[in-house]
Each structure stands twice: as structure tokens, then as C-alpha cells.
Amino acid sequence: MEEHSQDRREIAFLHSGEFSRRDSTSKDHQPDESPVEHHHKSSIKEVDFFAAKSQPKDLGHMRTTIVGSSAFNDESILVNSRLGTSSDDGDDKTKTQISRLRLELERLHEENHKLKHLLDEISESYNDLQSRVLLAKQTQVEGLQQQESSQALEDIKPMDMNNDIPATTLKRRSPDNVDDRDLHRDSPKSSRLDQNKSTNPEEQQNPHDQLPFRKARVSVRARSDANTVNDGCQWRKYGQKMAKGNPCPRAYYRCTMAVGCPVRKQVQRCAEDTTILTTTYEGNHNHPLPPSATAMAATTSAAAAMLLSGSTTSNLHQTLSTPSATSSSSFYQNFPYTSTIATLSASAPFPTITLDLTNPPRPLHPPPPPHFLSQYVPAAYLTNANLTRTISNNYQQLVLPNLSGPQAPPRDMVDTVRAAIAMDPNFTAALAAAISNIIGGGNDKINNNNNNNKK
DNA sequence: CGGCTTTGACCCGCGC
DNA sequence: GCGCGGGTCAAAGCCG
């Protein structure tokens, strides 16, 4: 709500002309030149000026030329020389007019520059709002589902679904628990930094809004001899730790392509197979990406968004703990991609989606028929939200097959990921459904990225 | 000299 | 309360 009013203020500010006047720092700017000071006034004066005077035909042509051309200086010089044969009186007025127009053009250029900057800020705010909408919807749906299945939740038998998920994880991922726990776990030092940065009381009162995407992680496993994979971004190492249960150190990187970019990644070699490098991405970039990085960034971002669309473990278990748990479990167990994958564990407190590029290729399952959900999920579960949620839940533990063979390290990781997703229409469909469900079809950018991945 | 890496210290949440 | 583990900071050193 506050954003709306602020937007209105900014728009009104721009239309009032205050924006350009206050920020104009042109050295040629003359404060007493009222005709070019104000938008409305200047346009009216300009019309009056040409209407009142018995202008030569060239002058009218000059105005048209100046307005229609971006090469103002060249045109003005041309017009100046052409008008050099006019009388001194007309010449002076023309020069005055040209200088005024030049000032106006400079001011407009400056304003254009500022508007571009403003647009960038608005885009940033839009992304932030989008994150908030996503979180709000997720919270809302979780609340509804919790009410519907509160009784069933008490009867959860954790090991019924997946042996890899201990009871502690289930408890920690329950809807009431998620916010508080993730709130505190989410990079404590970042929270402190954010408190310093933000003076907005609303943000401070609702720390839930801070770094919403840091909840989700996208992990990519690939074979690589190098210490890190080339994903197109610039990273700076800021730490290294020995993680428990792995003799290989874990390296921490943050994106340095823009100041304040929240994206971080962890790189660690697999303990069982040191040729496998696990890269875990966290956060969304706040800056444009080079072409070589867009595919990977779009993939991780979309996967994270899909994960956050309702595929938390709590939702998973809520679905399974409902009165139709039997059929849902059957659906889960029969889903083609879930038989060999389990990425959730007690050691992964964040919802994480893993793209595994190391597994030997295995036959891709044919796309399920349009009614495939109805084979396993009762009609009561086929609301739009639940449909998306159910798909997401299964893809939460999806591991994409390796397309380049088990021995050959991926030459270009981005291409490999793109190809893997392109070969998996279910993944693409799930992404599209999940994202469109979250944003209500308003985010064509992600869909476009998704489509680009197909190409 | 600026940017990056290294590395020990520190903070925080969690489990016991 | 204490210890552990994950994550981050920041000073020192390295490098092109």
C-alpha cells in the first residue's frame, strides 16, 4: 500500500515538472528563463511564439526539423547558416529561440537519463514486490491447507513417506515453524546488515520480507576438475570451511557483478567422488547478466521460484497426511522421476532442488498424459494451487539426467543444464505452471526464459 | 595498487 | 550453559 502511494507521489512529481527543475544542473541553465522552465508553460509559450510572429517558412521547417531530429547541434547549425540571410532582428530572435530549444533539449536529455535511472529503481522495486507476493501467496495457501488438514497433521508418520526425511525435519518444516526458523537461520549477519541498511519501519517490523529468496537453494552437481564451474558470473571467494562429514573444504562465493548482489554460492567436492563438484546457488541476481550466465541464472531462479511456490516439505507431508494419503503416496511413489532421488535430508534445512549432471543417462519417461494426475490424485486435490503444488513437490526431488555421458565432464555447464531441461517437457511444464500460478501470469520474463531454454 | 584469496576469529542457532 | 557446526567477516598476504 505504501508503495502505491509512493509511486503516485513519484509520478506526480515527474508530471509537475519539479523533477527536471530541481535536478537540472546544466551549466547553461538559466533560472530566469521561464519559457523553458516548465513543461506546460514552455509548450504553450512555444505555440504562442510561433503563432504571434509572422514567421518565415524556414522557421516553421526549422522547428519540425529540430523536433524530429536527434542530431540537434548539426541541425541547429544548418538552420543558423540558412537563416543567416534574414534580418538582424529575426536572426536574434531565431538565435534566442535556438538557444532556448537547445537548453530544453539538454534538459530533456538529462531528464531522460534520470527517468532511466528511475525505471531501474522501479524495476528493482517490482522484483522486490514480486518476491513479497510470492511469499504472501505461499503463506496464505499454507494457512488454508493447515486448517483443512490440521487433524491429519497430528497423525503424520514421517517415515511413511521417505526414509531420508527424519522426524526432526518434518517438525522443522511445519508451516508454523518455517517462518521463524528460516528467519533466524537465514544468514544472521545479513540480517544485521539489512537492519543497518533499511530505515523503513515496515521492513523492520516484518523481517519476513528480507531476503525472501534466500530460503530456496538450487544445487548443481557436475563433474569438473577445476575448483569451480564457469557459470558466466563473477564470484569472489569470501570464506572456506571444513564441513562435517566431508574431507573436502566447502568454499563460499558471492557474486561481484554488482554491488550488493545477494547471490551466493557454495562449492564443495563430493566426498564419495571427488570428481563431482556440487555448486549450490542461493538468491536472485539484482543486475543484468551476461549472455553466458543468463541460462544458468534463469534455471536456478526458476527452480528456486518453483520450489517456493509451495513445495516445502511441510506441504509435501500435508498432502500425504490428508485423508487421501494413500492415493497421494501412490502418486508420489509412482511418479517417474522420484524413484532414484532423495535430496532432502536433515542436513538440508533449506528447500533445495538438485540438478544432477553426473548420473549416467537413463531412458526418459514419456510425458504423462494430460489426465495423469487424476490417476493418482483425487479430484478434490486438483485445484489449481494443489495441482501446481503436487507437481512441484515431485520435482523438488528431481534429478535431471546427464546428457553428456558419465565420463565426459560437461564442457559447458550452462548448455548442459539448458539441454537437460529442454529434453524434459515435464520440468518445463511444471516450471511454467508453478510460476504462472504464483504470479498470476504476470511474469512473462520467466516464461520467456523458460521458453528460451527450450530452443 | 586494486582485486582476489587465505585463514583465523567471530556470531548465531541448535542440540544435549 | 556449553559445545558443535554452519556461515560470515576482515585483516593479511598474494598476484597481475
Coordinates of C-alpha atoms (C1' of nucleotides) in Angstrom, one line a residue:
Chain A
M1 CA 0.0 0.0 0.0
E2 CA 2.8 2.3 0.9
E3 CA 4.5 1.5 -2.3
H4 CA 1.4 2.6 -4.3
S5 CA 1.3 6.0 -2.6
Q6 CA 4.9 6.4 -3.1
D7 CA 4.6 5.5 -6.8
R8 CA 1.8 8.1 -7.1
R9 CA 4.0 10.6 -5.5
E10 CA 6.8 9.9 -7.8
I11 CA 4.6 10.1 -10.9
A12 CA 3.0 13.3 -9.8
F13 CA 6.4 14.6 -9.1
L14 CA 7.5 13.9 -12.6
H15 CA 4.5 15.4 -14.2
S16 CA 4.7 18.5 -12.2
G17 CA 8.0 19.4 -13.7
E18 CA 9.6 19.6 -10.3
F19 CA 11.7 16.7 -11.2
S20 CA 13.6 18.3 -14.0
R21 CA 13.7 21.7 -12.5
R22 CA 15.1 20.6 -9.2
D23 CA 17.7 18.3 -10.7
S24 CA 18.8 20.4 -13.5
T25 CA 22.5 21.1 -13.2
S26 CA 23.2 22.2 -16.6
K27 CA 25.8 24.9 -16.7
D28 CA 23.9 26.7 -19.4
H29 CA 20.8 26.6 -17.4
Q30 CA 19.3 30.0 -16.7
P31 CA 16.9 30.1 -13.8
D32 CA 15.1 33.1 -15.1
E33 CA 14.1 31.6 -18.4
S34 CA 10.6 30.7 -17.6
P35 CA 9.5 29.7 -21.1
V36 CA 11.7 26.6 -21.0
E37 CA 11.5 26.1 -17.3
H38 CA 8.2 24.4 -17.1
H39 CA 6.7 21.7 -19.3
H40 CA 3.3 23.1 -19.7
K41 CA 4.4 26.6 -19.8
S42 CA 7.1 26.0 -22.3
S43 CA 4.8 24.3 -24.7
I44 CA 2.2 27.0 -24.5
K45 CA 4.8 29.7 -24.9
E46 CA 6.3 27.9 -27.9
V47 CA 3.0 27.8 -29.7
D48 CA 2.3 31.4 -28.8
F49 CA 5.6 32.5 -30.1
F50 CA 5.2 30.9 -33.5
A51 CA 1.6 31.9 -33.8
A52 CA 2.1 35.5 -32.9
K53 CA 5.0 36.2 -35.2
S54 CA 4.9 36.4 -38.9
Q55 CA 7.5 33.7 -39.1
P56 CA 9.3 32.9 -42.2
K57 CA 8.6 29.5 -43.7
D58 CA 12.1 28.3 -42.9
L59 CA 11.4 28.8 -39.3
G60 CA 8.5 26.5 -39.3
H61 CA 10.6 24.0 -41.1
M62 CA 13.3 24.5 -38.5
R63 CA 11.0 23.6 -35.7
T64 CA 9.9 20.5 -37.4
T65 CA 13.4 19.5 -38.1
I66 CA 14.7 20.1 -34.6
V67 CA 11.9 18.2 -33.1
G68 CA 12.2 15.3 -35.4
S69 CA 16.0 15.0 -35.3
S70 CA 18.2 13.7 -32.6
A71 CA 21.2 15.5 -34.0
F72 CA 20.2 18.8 -32.7
N73 CA 23.5 20.6 -32.9
D74 CA 24.0 19.7 -36.6
E75 CA 20.5 20.8 -37.4
S76 CA 20.8 24.0 -35.5
I77 CA 24.0 24.9 -37.2
L78 CA 22.4 24.1 -40.5
V79 CA 19.4 26.3 -39.7
N80 CA 21.6 29.0 -38.3
S81 CA 23.5 29.2 -41.5
R82 CA 20.4 29.1 -43.6
L83 CA 18.9 31.9 -41.6
G84 CA 22.0 34.0 -41.8
T85 CA 20.5 36.0 -44.7
S86 CA 17.5 37.1 -42.6
S87 CA 17.3 40.4 -40.9
D88 CA 19.2 41.1 -37.7
D89 CA 16.0 41.3 -35.7
G90 CA 14.8 37.9 -36.9
D91 CA 18.3 36.5 -36.6
D92 CA 18.5 37.5 -32.9
K93 CA 15.1 36.0 -32.2
T94 CA 16.0 32.9 -34.0
K95 CA 19.2 32.5 -32.1
T96 CA 17.4 33.1 -28.9
Q97 CA 14.9 30.5 -29.8
I98 CA 17.5 28.1 -30.8
S99 CA 19.4 28.6 -27.6
R100 CA 16.3 28.0 -25.6
L101 CA 15.5 24.9 -27.6
R102 CA 19.0 23.7 -27.0
L103 CA 18.6 24.2 -23.3
E104 CA 15.3 22.5 -23.5
L105 CA 16.8 19.6 -25.3
E106 CA 19.7 19.3 -22.9
R107 CA 17.2 19.4 -20.0
L108 CA 15.2 16.7 -21.7
H109 CA 18.3 14.5 -22.2
E110 CA 19.1 14.9 -18.6
E111 CA 15.5 14.1 -17.6
N112 CA 15.6 11.1 -19.8
H113 CA 18.7 9.9 -18.1
K114 CA 17.1 10.4 -14.7
L115 CA 13.9 8.6 -15.9
K116 CA 16.0 5.7 -17.0
H117 CA 17.5 5.6 -13.6
L118 CA 14.1 5.8 -12.0
L119 CA 12.9 3.0 -14.2
D120 CA 15.8 0.8 -12.9
E121 CA 14.7 1.6 -9.4
I122 CA 11.1 0.8 -10.2
S123 CA 12.2 -2.5 -11.8
E124 CA 14.0 -3.3 -8.6
S125 CA 11.0 -2.5 -6.6
Y126 CA 8.9 -4.6 -8.8
N127 CA 11.2 -7.6 -8.2
D128 CA 11.0 -7.0 -4.5
L129 CA 7.2 -6.8 -4.6
Q130 CA 7.1 -9.9 -6.7
S131 CA 9.0 -11.7 -4.1
R132 CA 6.6 -10.5 -1.4
V133 CA 3.6 -11.6 -3.4
L134 CA 5.1 -15.0 -3.8
L135 CA 5.7 -15.3 -0.1
A136 CA 2.3 -14.0 0.8
K137 CA 0.6 -16.5 -1.5
Q138 CA 2.6 -19.3 -0.2
T139 CA 1.8 -18.3 3.4
Q140 CA -1.9 -18.0 2.5
V141 CA -2.1 -21.4 0.9
E142 CA -0.2 -23.0 3.6
G143 CA -2.6 -21.5 6.1
L144 CA -5.6 -22.8 4.3
Q145 CA -4.2 -26.2 3.9
Q146 CA -3.1 -26.3 7.5
Q147 CA -6.7 -25.6 8.6
E148 CA -8.0 -28.3 6.3
S149 CA -5.6 -30.9 7.4
S150 CA -4.8 -29.9 10.9
Q151 CA -6.2 -33.1 12.3
A152 CA -4.4 -35.2 9.8
L153 CA -1.1 -33.4 10.6
E154 CA -1.2 -34.8 14.1
D155 CA -1.2 -38.3 12.6
I156 CA 1.9 -37.8 10.4
K157 CA 4.1 -40.8 10.4
P158 CA 7.3 -39.3 9.0
M159 CA 8.9 -42.5 7.8
D160 CA 5.9 -43.5 5.9
M161 CA 6.8 -41.3 3.0
N162 CA 10.5 -41.1 2.8
N163 CA 13.1 -42.7 4.9
D164 CA 15.5 -40.0 4.2
I165 CA 13.5 -37.4 6.0
P166 CA 13.7 -37.7 9.7
A167 CA 11.0 -36.6 12.0
T168 CA 13.0 -33.6 13.1
T169 CA 13.0 -32.2 9.6
L170 CA 9.3 -32.7 9.3
K171 CA 8.7 -30.8 12.5
R172 CA 11.0 -28.0 11.5
R173 CA 9.3 -27.6 8.2
S174 CA 5.8 -27.3 9.5
P175 CA 4.1 -24.2 8.4
D176 CA 4.1 -22.6 11.8
N177 CA 7.7 -23.3 12.1
V178 CA 9.1 -22.3 8.8
D179 CA 9.0 -18.6 9.1
D180 CA 10.5 -18.3 12.5
R181 CA 13.2 -20.9 11.9
D182 CA 14.2 -19.7 8.5
L183 CA 14.0 -16.2 9.7
H184 CA 16.7 -16.9 12.2
R185 CA 18.7 -19.2 10.2
D186 CA 18.8 -17.0 7.2
S187 CA 22.2 -15.6 7.3
P188 CA 22.2 -13.9 10.7
K189 CA 24.9 -11.4 9.7
S190 CA 22.9 -10.5 6.6
S191 CA 20.0 -9.7 8.8
R192 CA 22.1 -7.4 10.8
L193 CA 23.4 -5.7 7.7
D194 CA 19.9 -5.3 6.5
Q195 CA 18.9 -3.7 9.7
N196 CA 21.6 -1.2 9.2
K197 CA 20.6 -0.6 5.6
S198 CA 16.9 -0.4 6.0
T199 CA 15.3 2.5 7.8
N200 CA 11.8 1.5 6.7
P201 CA 9.9 0.7 9.8
E202 CA 7.7 -1.7 7.9
E203 CA 10.6 -3.7 6.7
Q204 CA 12.0 -3.8 10.2
Q205 CA 8.7 -4.8 11.7
N206 CA 8.4 -7.6 9.2
P207 CA 11.7 -9.2 8.8
H208 CA 10.0 -11.9 6.8
D209 CA 10.3 -9.6 3.9
Q210 CA 14.0 -9.6 4.0
L211 CA 15.9 -11.8 1.5
P212 CA 12.9 -14.0 0.8
F213 CA 14.6 -16.0 -1.9
R214 CA 17.4 -17.0 0.3
K215 CA 15.2 -19.7 1.6
A216 CA 15.5 -21.7 -1.5
R217 CA 18.6 -23.2 -2.9
V218 CA 19.4 -24.7 -6.2
S219 CA 22.2 -27.3 -6.2
V220 CA 24.0 -28.3 -9.3
R221 CA 26.2 -31.4 -9.4
A222 CA 28.7 -31.8 -12.2
R223 CA 32.0 -33.4 -12.9
S224 CA 34.8 -30.9 -13.0
D225 CA 38.5 -30.9 -12.4
A226 CA 38.5 -27.2 -11.7
N227 CA 37.8 -25.8 -8.3
T228 CA 34.7 -24.1 -9.6
V229 CA 32.5 -24.2 -12.6
N230 CA 32.3 -21.4 -15.1
D231 CA 28.7 -20.3 -14.9
G232 CA 29.2 -16.9 -16.5
C233 CA 29.1 -14.8 -13.4
Q234 CA 31.9 -13.2 -11.5
W235 CA 32.4 -14.6 -8.0
R236 CA 34.6 -13.6 -5.1
K237 CA 35.5 -16.1 -2.5
Y238 CA 34.8 -14.9 1.0
G239 CA 35.3 -18.0 3.1
Q240 CA 36.2 -21.6 3.3
K241 CA 35.2 -24.1 5.9
M242 CA 35.6 -27.8 6.6
A243 CA 32.2 -29.2 6.6
K244 CA 31.3 -32.1 8.8
G245 CA 31.4 -35.5 7.0
N246 CA 33.4 -34.3 4.0
P247 CA 37.2 -34.1 3.9
C248 CA 36.9 -31.6 1.1
P249 CA 36.6 -28.0 2.2
R250 CA 33.5 -26.0 1.3
A251 CA 34.1 -22.7 -0.4
Y252 CA 31.8 -19.7 -0.1
Y253 CA 31.5 -17.3 -3.0
R254 CA 29.4 -14.2 -3.5
C255 CA 28.5 -12.5 -6.8
T256 CA 30.6 -9.5 -7.6
M257 CA 29.0 -8.4 -10.8
A258 CA 27.1 -5.7 -9.0
V259 CA 27.4 -4.0 -5.6
G260 CA 25.0 -5.6 -3.2
C261 CA 24.1 -8.6 -5.3
P262 CA 22.7 -11.1 -2.8
V263 CA 23.5 -14.2 -4.8
R264 CA 26.0 -16.5 -3.1
K265 CA 27.1 -20.0 -3.9
Q266 CA 28.8 -22.8 -2.1
V267 CA 31.2 -25.1 -3.9
Q268 CA 32.2 -28.4 -2.5
R269 CA 33.6 -31.6 -3.8
C270 CA 31.6 -34.8 -3.2
A271 CA 33.2 -36.9 -0.5
E272 CA 32.4 -40.2 -2.3
D273 CA 33.6 -39.0 -5.7
T274 CA 36.0 -36.1 -5.7
T275 CA 35.5 -35.6 -9.4
I276 CA 32.0 -34.4 -8.7
L277 CA 31.6 -30.7 -7.8
T278 CA 28.5 -29.6 -6.1
T279 CA 27.6 -25.9 -6.6
T280 CA 24.7 -24.6 -4.5
Y281 CA 23.2 -21.2 -5.6
E282 CA 21.2 -19.0 -3.3
G283 CA 19.4 -15.8 -4.1
N284 CA 18.5 -13.8 -7.2
H285 CA 20.8 -11.5 -9.1
N286 CA 19.9 -7.8 -8.8
H287 CA 21.7 -6.9 -12.0
P288 CA 21.7 -7.7 -15.7
L289 CA 23.6 -10.9 -16.6
P290 CA 25.9 -11.6 -19.4
P291 CA 24.5 -14.0 -22.0
S292 CA 26.7 -16.7 -20.8
A293 CA 25.2 -16.5 -17.4
T294 CA 21.5 -16.0 -18.2
A295 CA 20.7 -19.6 -18.8
M296 CA 22.1 -20.8 -15.5
A297 CA 20.7 -17.9 -13.6
A298 CA 17.3 -18.4 -15.2
T299 CA 17.4 -22.0 -14.4
T300 CA 18.3 -21.6 -10.8
S301 CA 16.0 -18.7 -10.3
A302 CA 13.1 -20.6 -11.9
A303 CA 13.9 -23.7 -9.9
A304 CA 14.0 -21.7 -6.7
A305 CA 10.7 -20.0 -7.5
M306 CA 9.2 -23.3 -8.3
L307 CA 10.4 -24.6 -5.0
L308 CA 9.0 -21.7 -3.1
S309 CA 5.7 -22.0 -4.9
G310 CA 4.6 -24.5 -2.3
S311 CA 6.9 -27.3 -2.4
T312 CA 8.2 -27.1 1.1
T313 CA 8.4 -30.3 2.9
S314 CA 5.5 -29.3 5.1
N315 CA 3.3 -29.1 2.1
L316 CA 4.6 -32.4 0.9
H317 CA 3.6 -34.0 4.1
Q318 CA 0.4 -32.1 4.4
T319 CA -0.6 -33.6 1.1
L320 CA 0.4 -37.0 2.2
S321 CA -1.3 -36.7 5.5
T322 CA -4.7 -35.8 4.2
P323 CA -7.5 -38.3 4.2
S324 CA -6.5 -39.3 0.7
A325 CA -2.9 -40.0 1.8
T326 CA -2.9 -43.4 0.3
S327 CA -3.6 -42.3 -3.2
S328 CA -1.2 -39.4 -2.8
S329 CA 1.5 -41.6 -1.7
S330 CA 0.8 -43.9 -4.5
F331 CA 1.1 -40.9 -6.8
Y332 CA 4.4 -39.9 -5.3
Q333 CA 5.9 -43.4 -5.4
N334 CA 4.8 -43.9 -9.0
F335 CA 6.0 -40.7 -10.3
P336 CA 8.6 -41.5 -12.8
Y337 CA 11.4 -39.2 -11.6
T338 CA 11.2 -39.9 -7.9
S339 CA 12.4 -43.4 -7.8
T340 CA 16.1 -42.8 -7.6
I341 CA 16.3 -39.4 -6.0
A342 CA 16.3 -38.0 -2.5
T343 CA 17.8 -34.7 -1.9
L344 CA 16.0 -33.7 1.3
S345 CA 17.6 -34.6 4.5
A346 CA 18.1 -33.3 8.0
S347 CA 21.4 -31.8 6.8
A348 CA 19.5 -29.7 4.2
P349 CA 17.4 -27.3 6.3
F350 CA 16.6 -25.2 3.2
P351 CA 14.4 -26.4 0.5
T352 CA 16.8 -27.5 -2.2
I353 CA 16.4 -28.6 -5.7
T354 CA 19.2 -30.6 -7.2
L355 CA 20.2 -30.6 -10.9
D356 CA 22.4 -33.6 -11.2
L357 CA 24.6 -33.6 -14.3
T358 CA 26.7 -36.6 -13.3
N359 CA 24.3 -39.5 -13.4
P360 CA 24.6 -41.9 -16.4
P361 CA 21.9 -41.3 -18.9
R362 CA 18.8 -43.3 -18.4
P363 CA 15.7 -43.5 -20.6
L364 CA 13.5 -40.5 -20.3
H365 CA 10.0 -41.4 -19.2
P366 CA 7.4 -40.3 -21.8
P367 CA 5.4 -37.3 -20.8
P368 CA 2.5 -38.3 -18.7
P369 CA -1.0 -37.9 -20.3
P370 CA -2.9 -34.7 -19.5
H371 CA -5.0 -36.6 -17.1
F372 CA -2.1 -38.3 -15.4
L373 CA -2.7 -36.5 -12.1
S374 CA -6.3 -37.8 -11.9
Q375 CA -5.0 -41.3 -12.0
Y376 CA -3.3 -40.8 -8.6
V377 CA -4.8 -37.7 -7.0
P378 CA -8.4 -37.3 -6.0
A379 CA -10.4 -34.7 -7.7
A380 CA -10.5 -32.7 -4.5
Y381 CA -6.8 -32.1 -4.9
L382 CA -6.9 -30.9 -8.4
T383 CA -7.5 -27.3 -7.6
N384 CA -5.1 -25.0 -9.4
A385 CA -2.9 -24.4 -6.4
N386 CA -2.7 -28.0 -5.4
L387 CA -2.1 -29.2 -8.9
T388 CA 0.9 -26.9 -9.1
R389 CA 2.0 -27.8 -5.6
T390 CA 1.8 -31.5 -6.3
I391 CA 3.9 -31.2 -9.4
S392 CA 6.4 -29.0 -7.6
N393 CA 6.6 -31.5 -4.8
N394 CA 7.7 -34.2 -7.1
Y395 CA 10.1 -32.0 -9.0
Q396 CA 11.6 -30.9 -5.7
Q397 CA 13.5 -34.2 -5.7
L398 CA 14.0 -34.3 -9.4
V399 CA 17.4 -35.1 -10.7
L400 CA 18.0 -34.4 -14.3
P401 CA 19.8 -37.0 -16.3
N402 CA 23.3 -36.4 -17.6
L403 CA 23.3 -35.7 -21.4
S404 CA 26.9 -35.8 -22.0
G405 CA 27.8 -39.2 -20.7
P406 CA 29.2 -40.3 -17.4
Q407 CA 32.8 -40.0 -18.2
A408 CA 32.8 -36.8 -20.1
P409 CA 32.8 -33.7 -17.9
P410 CA 30.3 -31.2 -19.1
R411 CA 32.1 -28.9 -21.4
D412 CA 29.7 -26.1 -20.9
M413 CA 27.6 -26.4 -17.8
V414 CA 25.0 -23.9 -18.9
D415 CA 24.4 -25.7 -22.2
T416 CA 24.1 -28.9 -20.4
V417 CA 21.5 -27.6 -18.0
R418 CA 19.7 -26.0 -20.8
A419 CA 19.7 -29.2 -22.8
A420 CA 18.6 -31.2 -19.9
I421 CA 15.6 -29.0 -19.2
A422 CA 14.8 -28.8 -22.9
M423 CA 14.7 -32.6 -23.0
D424 CA 12.3 -32.7 -20.1
P425 CA 9.0 -31.3 -21.0
N426 CA 7.6 -32.1 -17.6
F427 CA 10.1 -29.9 -16.0
T428 CA 9.3 -27.1 -18.3
A429 CA 5.6 -27.5 -17.8
A430 CA 6.0 -27.7 -14.1
L431 CA 8.0 -24.6 -14.0
A432 CA 5.5 -22.7 -16.2
A433 CA 2.6 -23.9 -14.1
A434 CA 4.2 -23.1 -10.8
I435 CA 5.4 -19.7 -11.8
S436 CA 2.2 -18.7 -13.5
N437 CA 0.3 -19.8 -10.5
I438 CA 2.4 -17.7 -8.2
I439 CA 2.5 -14.6 -10.2
G440 CA -0.9 -15.0 -11.9
G441 CA 0.6 -15.0 -15.4
G442 CA 2.1 -11.6 -14.8
N443 CA 5.7 -12.6 -15.2
D444 CA 6.3 -13.3 -18.8
K445 CA 10.0 -12.9 -18.3
I446 CA 10.4 -16.1 -16.5
N447 CA 8.2 -17.9 -19.0
N448 CA 10.3 -16.4 -21.8
N449 CA 13.4 -17.6 -20.2
N450 CA 11.8 -20.9 -19.9
N451 CA 10.9 -20.9 -23.5
N452 CA 14.4 -19.8 -24.4
N453 CA 15.7 -22.9 -22.6
K454 CA 13.7 -25.0 -25.0
K455 CA 15.4 -23.6 -28.0
Chain B
dC1 C1' 47.7 -0.5 -6.4
dG2 C1' 43.4 -2.7 -6.7
dG3 C1' 41.2 -7.0 -6.7
dC4 C1' 41.3 -11.5 -5.0
dT5 C1' 42.4 -15.4 -1.9
dT6 C1' 43.5 -17.2 2.6
dT7 C1' 42.5 -18.0 7.2
dG8 C1' 41.6 -17.4 11.9
dA9 C1' 38.1 -15.2 14.6
dC10 C1' 33.5 -14.4 15.5
dC11 C1' 28.4 -14.8 15.5
dC12 C1' 24.4 -17.5 15.7
dG13 C1' 21.2 -21.4 16.0
dC14 C1' 20.6 -25.8 17.7
dG15 C1' 21.0 -30.0 20.4
dC16 C1' 22.3 -32.0 24.6
Chain C
dG1 C1' 25.1 -23.3 29.9
dC2 C1' 28.1 -25.4 26.8
dG3 C1' 29.9 -27.3 22.7
dC4 C1' 29.3 -28.0 17.8
dG5 C1' 28.6 -26.8 13.1
dG6 C1' 27.4 -23.5 9.5
dG7 C1' 28.1 -19.2 7.8
dT8 C1' 30.4 -14.7 7.6
dC9 C1' 33.8 -11.1 8.5
dA10 C1' 38.0 -8.9 8.0
dA11 C1' 43.0 -8.5 8.2
dA12 C1' 47.0 -10.1 6.0
dG13 C1' 49.1 -11.8 2.1
dC14 C1' 49.4 -12.7 -2.9
dC15 C1' 49.2 -11.5 -7.7
dG16 C1' 48.9 -9.3 -12.2

